[in-house]
Structure formats: structure tokens, C-alpha cells
PDB file of C-alpha atoms in Angstrom:
ATOM      1  CA  MET A   1      -6.436 -18.735  21.542  1.00 46.00           C
ATOM      2  CA  THR A   2      -3.617 -20.020  23.757  1.00 43.00           C
ATOM      3  CA  SER A   3      -1.587 -17.705  25.948  1.00 41.00           C
ATOM      4  CA  GLU A   4       1.493 -18.084  23.778  1.00 60.00           C
ATOM      5  CA  ARG A   5      -0.523 -16.912  20.747  1.00 79.00           C
ATOM      6  CA  LYS A   6      -2.071 -13.931  22.486  1.00 88.00           C
ATOM      7  CA  LEU A   7      -2.910 -11.016  20.191  1.00 94.00           C
ATOM      8  CA  ASP A   8      -1.180  -7.693  20.719  1.00 96.00           C
ATOM      9  CA  LEU A   9      -3.919  -5.088  20.196  1.00 95.00           C
ATOM     10  CA  SER A  10      -2.131  -2.268  22.000  1.00 94.00           C
ATOM     11  CA  ARG A  11      -1.601  -0.263  18.784  1.00 92.00           C
ATOM     12  CA  VAL A  12      -5.028  -0.970  17.292  1.00 93.00           C
ATOM     13  CA  ALA A  13      -7.783   1.621  17.701  1.00 90.00           C
ATOM     14  CA  LEU A  14     -10.435   0.523  20.200  1.00 92.00           C
ATOM     15  CA  GLU A  15     -13.224   0.590  17.632  1.00 92.00           C
ATOM     16  CA  ARG A  16     -11.273  -1.732  15.304  1.00 93.00           C
ATOM     17  CA  ARG A  17     -10.137  -4.357  17.801  1.00 94.00           C
ATOM     18  CA  GLU A  18     -13.212  -6.556  17.400  1.00 95.00           C
ATOM     19  CA  ALA A  19     -12.655  -6.836  13.644  1.00 95.00           C
ATOM     20  CA  VAL A  20      -8.942  -7.560  14.074  1.00 96.00           C
ATOM     21  CA  THR A  21      -9.713 -10.235  16.663  1.00 96.00           C
ATOM     22  CA  GLU A  22     -12.181 -11.775  14.202  1.00 95.00           C
ATOM     23  CA  LEU A  23      -9.493 -11.941  11.506  1.00 97.00           C
ATOM     24  CA  ALA A  24      -6.924 -13.496  13.840  1.00 97.00           C
ATOM     25  CA  GLY A  25      -9.436 -16.050  15.038  1.00 96.00           C
ATOM     26  CA  VAL A  26     -10.252 -17.163  11.496  1.00 96.00           C
ATOM     27  CA  LEU A  27      -6.564 -17.490  10.572  1.00 97.00           C
ATOM     28  CA  LEU A  28      -5.601 -19.329  13.752  1.00 97.00           C
ATOM     29  CA  ASN A  29      -8.495 -21.740  13.304  1.00 96.00           C
ATOM     30  CA  LEU A  30      -7.406 -22.537   9.745  1.00 97.00           C
ATOM     31  CA  PHE A  31      -3.611 -22.443  10.034  1.00 97.00           C
ATOM     32  CA  GLY A  32      -2.930 -23.145  13.707  1.00 96.00           C
ATOM     33  CA  ASP A  33       0.777 -23.166  14.531  1.00 95.00           C
ATOM     34  CA  ASP A  34       1.584 -22.714  10.835  1.00 97.00           C
ATOM     35  CA  LEU A  35       0.477 -19.086  11.200  1.00 98.00           C
ATOM     36  CA  LEU A  36       3.855 -17.557  12.042  1.00 98.00           C
ATOM     37  CA  SER A  37       3.065 -13.844  12.042  1.00 98.00           C
ATOM     38  CA  LEU A  38       0.139 -11.486  11.473  1.00 98.00           C
ATOM     39  CA  ALA A  39       0.340  -7.737  10.966  1.00 98.00           C
ATOM     40  CA  LEU A  40      -1.716  -4.779   9.851  1.00 97.00           C
ATOM     41  CA  TYR A  41       0.029  -2.621   7.271  1.00 95.00           C
ATOM     42  CA  GLY A  42      -0.379   0.413   5.047  1.00 90.00           C
ATOM     43  CA  PRO A  43      -2.704   3.400   5.449  1.00 87.00           C
ATOM     44  CA  CYS A  44      -4.737   1.754   8.225  1.00 89.00           C
ATOM     45  CA  VAL A  45      -1.785   2.181  10.610  1.00 89.00           C
ATOM     46  CA  CYS A  46      -0.950   5.744   9.545  1.00 79.00           C
ATOM     47  CA  ASP A  47      -1.907   8.307  12.164  1.00 62.00           C
ATOM     48  CA  ASP A  48      -3.364  10.735   9.617  1.00 58.00           C
ATOM     49  CA  ALA A  49      -5.506   8.262   7.674  1.00 56.00           C
ATOM     50  CA  GLY A  50      -5.794   5.087   9.669  1.00 56.00           C
ATOM     51  CA  ARG A  51      -9.277   5.398  11.118  1.00 67.00           C
ATOM     52  CA  ASP A  52     -10.942   5.507   7.703  1.00 75.00           C
ATOM     53  CA  ALA A  53      -8.655   3.172   5.739  1.00 84.00           C
ATOM     54  CA  PRO A  54      -9.419  -0.509   5.108  1.00 90.00           C
ATOM     55  CA  LEU A  55      -7.833  -2.928   7.574  1.00 93.00           C
ATOM     56  CA  THR A  56      -5.198  -4.305   5.235  1.00 95.00           C
ATOM     57  CA  SER A  57      -3.229  -7.178   6.729  1.00 97.00           C
ATOM     58  CA  VAL A  58      -0.484  -9.640   5.896  1.00 98.00           C
ATOM     59  CA  ALA A  59      -0.215 -13.161   7.253  1.00 98.00           C
ATOM     60  CA  VAL A  60       3.027 -15.137   7.138  1.00 99.00           C
ATOM     61  CA  VAL A  61       2.495 -18.904   7.168  1.00 98.00           C
ATOM     62  CA  ARG A  62       4.965 -21.770   7.270  1.00 98.00           C
ATOM     63  CA  SER A  63       3.804 -23.170   3.930  1.00 97.00           C
ATOM     64  CA  MET A  64       1.131 -22.326   1.374  1.00 96.00           C
ATOM     65  CA  VAL A  65      -1.539 -25.029   1.177  1.00 96.00           C
ATOM     66  CA  LEU A  66      -4.266 -24.434  -1.402  1.00 97.00           C
ATOM     67  CA  ASP A  67      -6.908 -26.288   0.584  1.00 97.00           C
ATOM     68  CA  ARG A  68      -6.393 -23.869   3.457  1.00 97.00           C
ATOM     69  CA  LEU A  69      -6.590 -20.891   1.132  1.00 97.00           C
ATOM     70  CA  GLN A  70      -9.819 -22.309  -0.258  1.00 98.00           C
ATOM     71  CA  ALA A  71     -11.164 -22.646   3.286  1.00 97.00           C
ATOM     72  CA  LEU A  72     -10.134 -19.046   3.979  1.00 97.00           C
ATOM     73  CA  SER A  73     -11.947 -17.909   0.837  1.00 97.00           C
ATOM     74  CA  GLU A  74     -15.141 -19.420   2.242  1.00 97.00           C
ATOM     75  CA  GLN A  75     -14.790 -17.022   5.193  1.00 96.00           C
ATOM     76  CA  GLY A  76     -14.852 -14.073   2.785  1.00 93.00           C
ATOM     77  CA  PRO A  77     -18.449 -13.003   3.534  1.00 94.00           C
ATOM     78  CA  ARG A  78     -17.798 -13.191   7.288  1.00 92.00           C
ATOM     79  CA  LEU A  79     -14.627 -11.092   6.996  1.00 93.00           C
ATOM     80  CA  ALA A  80     -16.252  -8.614   4.599  1.00 93.00           C
ATOM     81  CA  ALA A  81     -19.103  -8.106   7.061  1.00 91.00           C
ATOM     82  CA  ALA A  82     -16.476  -7.093   9.627  1.00 90.00           C
ATOM     83  CA  GLY A  83     -14.921  -4.650   7.132  1.00 89.00           C
ATOM     84  CA  LEU A  84     -11.896  -6.849   6.505  1.00 94.00           C
ATOM     85  CA  PRO A  85     -10.323  -7.296   3.065  1.00 95.00           C
ATOM     86  CA  ALA A  86      -8.587 -10.619   2.447  1.00 95.00           C
ATOM     87  CA  PRO A  87      -5.099 -10.669   3.995  1.00 97.00           C
ATOM     88  CA  LEU A  88      -1.971 -10.917   1.896  1.00 97.00           C
ATOM     89  CA  MET A  89      -0.678 -14.452   2.335  1.00 98.00           C
ATOM     90  CA  MET A  90       3.085 -15.037   2.313  1.00 98.00           C
ATOM     91  CA  THR A  91       5.700 -17.514   3.404  1.00 98.00           C
ATOM     92  CA  PRO A  92       9.156 -16.575   4.748  1.00 98.00           C
ATOM     93  CA  GLU A  93      10.716 -17.898   1.554  1.00 98.00           C
ATOM     94  CA  PHE A  94       8.391 -15.815  -0.627  1.00 98.00           C
ATOM     95  CA  ILE A  95       9.415 -12.686   1.294  1.00 98.00           C
ATOM     96  CA  ARG A  96      13.122 -13.448   0.914  1.00 97.00           C
ATOM     97  CA  ARG A  97      12.804 -14.105  -2.815  1.00 97.00           C
ATOM     98  CA  SER A  98      10.507 -11.172  -3.608  1.00 98.00           C
ATOM     99  CA  LEU A  99      12.305  -8.154  -2.166  1.00 97.00           C
ATOM    100  CA  ASP A 100      13.615  -7.318  -5.635  1.00 96.00           C
ATOM    101  CA  THR A 101      10.223  -7.777  -7.334  1.00 96.00           C
ATOM    102  CA  PHE A 102       8.024  -5.917  -4.842  1.00 97.00           C
ATOM    103  CA  ALA A 103      10.514  -3.452  -3.413  1.00 97.00           C
ATOM    104  CA  LEU A 104       8.016  -0.577  -3.111  1.00 96.00           C
ATOM    105  CA  GLU A 105       5.346  -2.778  -1.574  1.00 96.00           C
ATOM    106  CA  PHE A 106       7.734  -4.176   1.013  1.00 97.00           C
ATOM    107  CA  LEU A 107       9.016  -0.675   1.779  1.00 96.00           C
ATOM    108  CA  GLU A 108       5.441   0.339   2.579  1.00 94.00           C
ATOM    109  CA  VAL A 109       5.027  -2.677   4.851  1.00 96.00           C
ATOM    110  CA  ARG A 110       8.353  -1.979   6.555  1.00 95.00           C
ATOM    111  CA  GLN A 111       7.473   1.660   7.167  1.00 93.00           C
ATOM    112  CA  PHE A 112       3.846   1.128   8.157  1.00 93.00           C
ATOM    113  CA  HIS A 113       3.044  -2.087   9.962  1.00 96.00           C
ATOM    114  CA  VAL A 114       1.765  -3.112  13.368  1.00 96.00           C
ATOM    115  CA  MET A 115       2.480  -6.629  14.577  1.00 98.00           C
ATOM    116  CA  LEU A 116      -0.505  -8.466  16.002  1.00 98.00           C
ATOM    117  CA  LEU A 117       0.907 -11.948  16.400  1.00 97.00           C
ATOM    118  CA  GLY A 118       4.305 -13.610  16.230  1.00 97.00           C
ATOM    119  CA  PRO A 119       7.768 -12.233  15.437  1.00 97.00           C
ATOM    120  CA  ASP A 120       8.232  -9.241  13.131  1.00 97.00           C
ATOM    121  CA  PRO A 121       9.559 -10.334   9.710  1.00 97.00           C
ATOM    122  CA  PHE A 122       9.264  -6.851   8.183  1.00 97.00           C
ATOM    123  CA  GLY A 123      11.029  -4.370  10.447  1.00 92.00           C
ATOM    124  CA  GLU A 124      14.551  -5.210   9.268  1.00 90.00           C
ATOM    125  CA  LEU A 125      13.904  -6.037   5.619  1.00 94.00           C
ATOM    126  CA  SER A 126      16.973  -5.316   3.508  1.00 94.00           C
ATOM    127  CA  LEU A 127      15.836  -3.373   0.444  1.00 95.00           C
ATOM    128  CA  GLN A 128      18.238  -2.582  -2.379  1.00 96.00           C
ATOM    129  CA  ARG A 129      18.390   0.895  -3.865  1.00 95.00           C
ATOM    130  CA  GLU A 130      18.508  -0.350  -7.446  1.00 97.00           C
ATOM    131  CA  HIS A 131      15.416  -2.525  -7.003  1.00 97.00           C
ATOM    132  CA  LEU A 132      13.479   0.445  -5.628  1.00 97.00           C
ATOM    133  CA  ARG A 133      14.745   2.763  -8.350  1.00 97.00           C
ATOM    134  CA  LEU A 134      13.624   0.434 -11.126  1.00 97.00           C
ATOM    135  CA  GLU A 135      10.171  -0.082  -9.650  1.00 98.00           C
ATOM    136  CA  ILE A 136       9.716   3.657  -9.084  1.00 98.00           C
ATOM    137  CA  GLU A 137      10.691   4.408 -12.685  1.00 97.00           C
ATOM    138  CA  TRP A 138       8.384   1.646 -13.952  1.00 97.00           C
ATOM    139  CA  SER A 139       5.510   2.878 -11.765  1.00 98.00           C
ATOM    140  CA  PHE A 140       5.639   6.514 -12.902  1.00 98.00           C
ATOM    141  CA  LYS A 141       5.920   5.496 -16.558  1.00 98.00           C
ATOM    142  CA  ARG A 142       3.052   3.022 -16.127  1.00 98.00           C
ATOM    143  CA  MET A 143       0.960   5.865 -14.668  1.00 98.00           C
ATOM    144  CA  LEU A 144       1.760   8.049 -17.652  1.00 98.00           C
ATOM    145  CA  LEU A 145       0.669   5.295 -20.044  1.00 98.00           C
ATOM    146  CA  ASP A 146      -2.489   4.688 -17.999  1.00 97.00           C
ATOM    147  CA  LEU A 147      -3.352   8.395 -18.159  1.00 97.00           C
ATOM    148  CA  ARG A 148      -2.875   8.464 -21.930  1.00 98.00           C
ATOM    149  CA  GLN A 149      -4.917   5.323 -22.484  1.00 97.00           C
ATOM    150  CA  GLY A 150      -7.553   6.533 -20.056  1.00 96.00           C
ATOM    151  CA  LEU A 151      -7.937   9.744 -22.021  1.00 96.00           C
ATOM    152  CA  LEU A 152      -8.233   7.848 -25.294  1.00 96.00           C
ATOM    153  CA  SER A 153     -10.797   5.473 -23.783  1.00 95.00           C
ATOM    154  CA  SER A 154     -12.891   8.298 -22.375  1.00 93.00           C
ATOM    155  CA  ALA A 155     -14.324   9.025 -25.847  1.00 91.00           C
ATOM    156  CA  GLY A 156     -14.347  12.727 -25.070  1.00 88.00           C
ATOM    157  CA  ASP A 157     -16.331  12.302 -21.845  1.00 90.00           C
ATOM    158  CA  HIS A 158     -14.391  14.367 -19.332  1.00 86.00           C
ATOM    159  CA  ALA A 159     -16.431  12.985 -16.433  1.00 85.00           C
ATOM    160  CA  ALA A 160     -14.891   9.555 -17.135  1.00 90.00           C
ATOM    161  CA  LEU A 161     -11.451  11.007 -16.420  1.00 93.00           C
ATOM    162  CA  ALA A 162     -12.242  11.254 -12.713  1.00 91.00           C
ATOM    163  CA  ALA A 163     -11.998   7.447 -12.465  1.00 91.00           C
ATOM    164  CA  VAL A 164      -8.675   7.504 -14.328  1.00 93.00           C
ATOM    165  CA  ASN A 165      -7.260  10.079 -11.908  1.00 93.00           C
ATOM    166  CA  ALA A 166      -8.498   8.123  -8.900  1.00 91.00           C
ATOM    167  CA  CYS A 167      -6.924   4.897 -10.197  1.00 92.00           C
ATOM    168  CA  VAL A 168      -3.528   6.578 -10.570  1.00 95.00           C
ATOM    169  CA  GLY A 169      -3.950   8.293  -7.205  1.00 92.00           C
ATOM    170  CA  ARG A 170      -4.294   4.982  -5.359  1.00 90.00           C
ATOM    171  CA  ARG A 171      -0.651   4.090  -6.101  1.00 94.00           C
ATOM    172  CA  LEU A 172       0.940   7.529  -6.114  1.00 96.00           C
ATOM    173  CA  LEU A 173       1.556   7.903  -2.405  1.00 94.00           C
ATOM    174  CA  MET A 174       3.448   4.621  -2.122  1.00 95.00           C
ATOM    175  CA  VAL A 175       5.677   5.533  -5.079  1.00 97.00           C
ATOM    176  CA  LEU A 176       6.374   9.008  -3.702  1.00 97.00           C
ATOM    177  CA  ARG A 177       7.439   7.467  -0.387  1.00 96.00           C
ATOM    178  CA  GLY A 178       9.869   5.279  -2.320  1.00 96.00           C
ATOM    179  CA  LEU A 179      11.198   8.285  -4.199  1.00 96.00           C
ATOM    180  CA  LEU A 180      11.865  10.095  -0.921  1.00 96.00           C
ATOM    181  CA  TRP A 181      13.525   6.966   0.499  1.00 95.00           C
ATOM    182  CA  LEU A 182      15.984   7.030  -2.396  1.00 93.00           C
ATOM    183  CA  ARG A 183      16.754  10.638  -1.532  1.00 92.00           C
ATOM    184  CA  GLY A 184      17.610   9.718   2.038  1.00 91.00           C
ATOM    185  CA  ILE A 185      14.243  10.419   3.679  1.00 90.00           C
ATOM    186  CA  SER A 186      13.557   7.000   5.166  1.00 82.00           C
ATOM    187  CA  ASP A 187      11.185   7.939   7.995  1.00 83.00           C
ATOM    188  CA  ALA A 188       7.544   6.842   7.932  1.00 85.00           C
ATOM    189  CA  LEU A 189       6.125  10.262   7.122  1.00 88.00           C
ATOM    190  CA  PRO A 190       2.509  11.458   7.289  1.00 89.00           C
ATOM    191  CA  VAL A 191       0.776  12.187   3.980  1.00 91.00           C
ATOM    192  CA  GLU A 192       1.174  15.967   4.072  1.00 93.00           C
ATOM    193  CA  ARG A 193       4.894  15.702   4.766  1.00 94.00           C
ATOM    194  CA  VAL A 194       5.302  13.237   1.874  1.00 95.00           C
ATOM    195  CA  LEU A 195       3.553  15.649  -0.483  1.00 96.00           C
ATOM    196  CA  ALA A 196       5.449  18.707   0.738  1.00 97.00           C
ATOM    197  CA  ASP A 197       8.833  16.968   0.481  1.00 96.00           C
ATOM    198  CA  SER A 198       7.920  15.595  -2.961  1.00 96.00           C
ATOM    199  CA  GLU A 199       7.033  19.089  -4.148  1.00 97.00           C
ATOM    200  CA  ARG A 200      10.401  20.384  -2.985  1.00 96.00           C
ATOM    201  CA  LEU A 201      12.116  17.499  -4.753  1.00 93.00           C
ATOM    202  CA  ALA A 202      10.154  18.035  -7.980  1.00 94.00           C
ATOM    203  CA  GLY A 203      10.556  21.805  -7.856  1.00 94.00           C
ATOM    204  CA  VAL A 204       6.853  22.325  -8.624  1.00 93.00           C
ATOM    205  CA  GLY A 205       3.559  22.254  -6.765  1.00 95.00           C
ATOM    206  CA  LEU A 206       1.878  18.865  -7.130  1.00 96.00           C
ATOM    207  CA  HIS A 207      -1.695  20.103  -7.035  1.00 95.00           C
ATOM    208  CA  GLY A 208      -3.029  17.450  -9.409  1.00 95.00           C
ATOM    209  CA  VAL A 209      -1.231  14.734  -7.440  1.00 96.00           C
ATOM    210  CA  ARG A 210      -2.742  16.039  -4.211  1.00 95.00           C
ATOM    211  CA  ARG A 211      -6.263  15.947  -5.638  1.00 94.00           C
ATOM    212  CA  ALA A 212      -5.780  12.465  -7.087  1.00 94.00           C
ATOM    213  CA  ILE A 213      -4.508  11.060  -3.774  1.00 92.00           C
ATOM    214  CA  SER A 214      -7.270  12.661  -1.728  1.00 88.00           C
ATOM    215  CA  ALA A 215      -9.906  11.897  -4.409  1.00 83.00           C
ATOM    216  CA  THR A 216     -11.176  15.483  -4.125  1.00 82.00           C
ATOM    217  CA  LEU A 217     -11.684  16.168  -7.816  1.00 74.00           C
ATOM    218  CA  SER A 218     -13.564  19.255  -8.960  1.00 83.00           C
ATOM    219  CA  ASP A 219     -13.080  19.802 -12.696  1.00 90.00           C
ATOM    220  CA  PRO A 220     -12.183  16.400 -14.238  1.00 90.00           C
ATOM    221  CA  TRP A 221     -10.475  17.835 -17.326  1.00 93.00           C
ATOM    222  CA  GLU A 222      -8.422  20.449 -15.465  1.00 94.00           C
ATOM    223  CA  ASP A 223      -7.548  17.917 -12.761  1.00 94.00           C
ATOM    224  CA  PHE A 224      -6.488  15.430 -15.427  1.00 96.00           C
ATOM    225  CA  LYS A 225      -4.266  17.962 -17.206  1.00 96.00           C
ATOM    226  CA  ALA A 226      -2.596  18.939 -13.940  1.00 96.00           C
ATOM    227  CA  LEU A 227      -1.994  15.326 -12.939  1.00 97.00           C
ATOM    228  CA  TYR A 228      -0.651  14.411 -16.374  1.00 98.00           C
ATOM    229  CA  SER A 229       1.822  17.300 -16.347  1.00 98.00           C
ATOM    230  CA  GLU A 230       3.017  16.443 -12.842  1.00 98.00           C
ATOM    231  CA  VAL A 231       3.429  12.730 -13.590  1.00 98.00           C
ATOM    232  CA  GLU A 232       5.511  13.737 -16.627  1.00 97.00           C
ATOM    233  CA  ARG A 233       7.723  15.728 -14.246  1.00 97.00           C
ATOM    234  CA  LEU A 234       7.984  12.738 -11.889  1.00 97.00           C
ATOM    235  CA  VAL A 235       8.949  10.497 -14.808  1.00 96.00           C
ATOM    236  CA  ARG A 236      11.816  12.850 -15.669  1.00 95.00           C
ATOM    237  CA  LEU A 237      12.820  12.943 -12.027  1.00 94.00           C
ATOM    238  CA  SER A 238      12.889   9.137 -11.843  1.00 93.00           C
ATOM    239  CA  ASP A 239      15.002   9.005 -15.014  1.00 92.00           C
ATOM    240  CA  GLU A 240      17.533  11.267 -13.335  1.00 90.00           C
ATOM    241  CA  LEU A 241      17.942   8.745 -10.514  1.00 83.00           C
ATOM    242  CA  SER A 242      19.639   6.217 -12.798  1.00 71.00           C
TER     243      SER A 242
END
């Protein structure tokens, strides 16, 4: 790794630096100077959850060449052994043309990312309120449909509902952050602050949401009913944003 491509590991936990160095080495070997930027993003860089979260990353390359992606796929076992999921692969043009399509996802990257290599293409992303509003509305309504279909597919087995709740919970936090952003709370907030502010905004306690996000489910049927009722409230709240 040349001096001009030196990794910045200053904001990476000591116990995770070896894995991050492994990822960067694989990408630099395959993409060379076409690897423009590399960053960690999402829960793994949040102070309150980062040490246990997967090392999600995003690599920005000059151009997308399928042969190189194929070669990267062959490194999958090596990366998995280091606890590394496959990085998101993007080009600068893809980022520019996708801010309307993946507004929530790019908001998460903008709020929670740590640059490892190259210039930062995410810190000043210009996100439009209407794009975020539409994706938030779509996301809450999609969750409501998923909960309904999950209940119907459970065939009366309440234990199966735990998986439905967990599936919805994996996206909830990102959507709630977007909802708060629309209400003028643009800081990168810790999980508890996001939940507390969302409860104030919704005017109700989000106990089912909390359990789904933390995956601490006790009574699957009662947890499901609570989550369903709260997602209904969030759907109404998102409708009021239009």
C-alpha cells in the first residue's frame, strides 16, 4: 500500500483494524487507483452499537467492471472469515443519479460514516426533502403490508411472528432517523435518542418498535400486536408530512 493510499484507521476500534485492513488490501489489489474512496458506514460506526455490528462498508470506484466484481466475489470466503460482509460498490455517477431513489440509505451513510481511504463523497450529499418523504411513507406502508402478510403466512403459529417482527425491526431505525430529519433533527443521534424523539413525535410510547429494533422479543403475539399498532401510527404520521 503506497504512502499516498495510506489507510486512516484513527476512528476504527483497535480490535477491528485488522479486518478493515484486510478489506482495504483486497480492494486495492483488485481495483488499484480506480478505488477512489472507501468508508465504513451504518451501525458499525455508531458509538452505542458499533462494537457488535457488522463492518458494513462502501467502496467508490471509477468505473464498474464485472470481471473485477467477479474477482471480488471469489474473495468472499476470505472476507467472511474476517467478519466482513461484501462492500457496497458504487461509482460517483451512480451516487449522483441515485440520491432520489435511495434517499434514506444515503442519509444513513451521510450521518454515520468513517472514511478509510480517499476523499469523502458522502459528507456533503444534497438530499431533497420530497425524496426522503416519499421513501419514508413507502417504507412505513411496506412494513404494514409485511406485518399483515407475515401474520397470514404464520398459519396461526405465533412463534413464527418473531421473525416477522425482527425483519421489520432491521429497517425501522433508519426510517425513524429520516422521519426526524424531516422534522429538523438532522444530527447523527444515538439509538435511544432516536427512539425517545420518535415517541415524542408520534405522541405514544413505541414499545413494540423498541423490542423489534433490539430483537428482545418476549411474547411474540403481544409484541406483534404492539408493533402493528405503532407502525399504523407511523403510517398516519408519514401521511401528514405530505
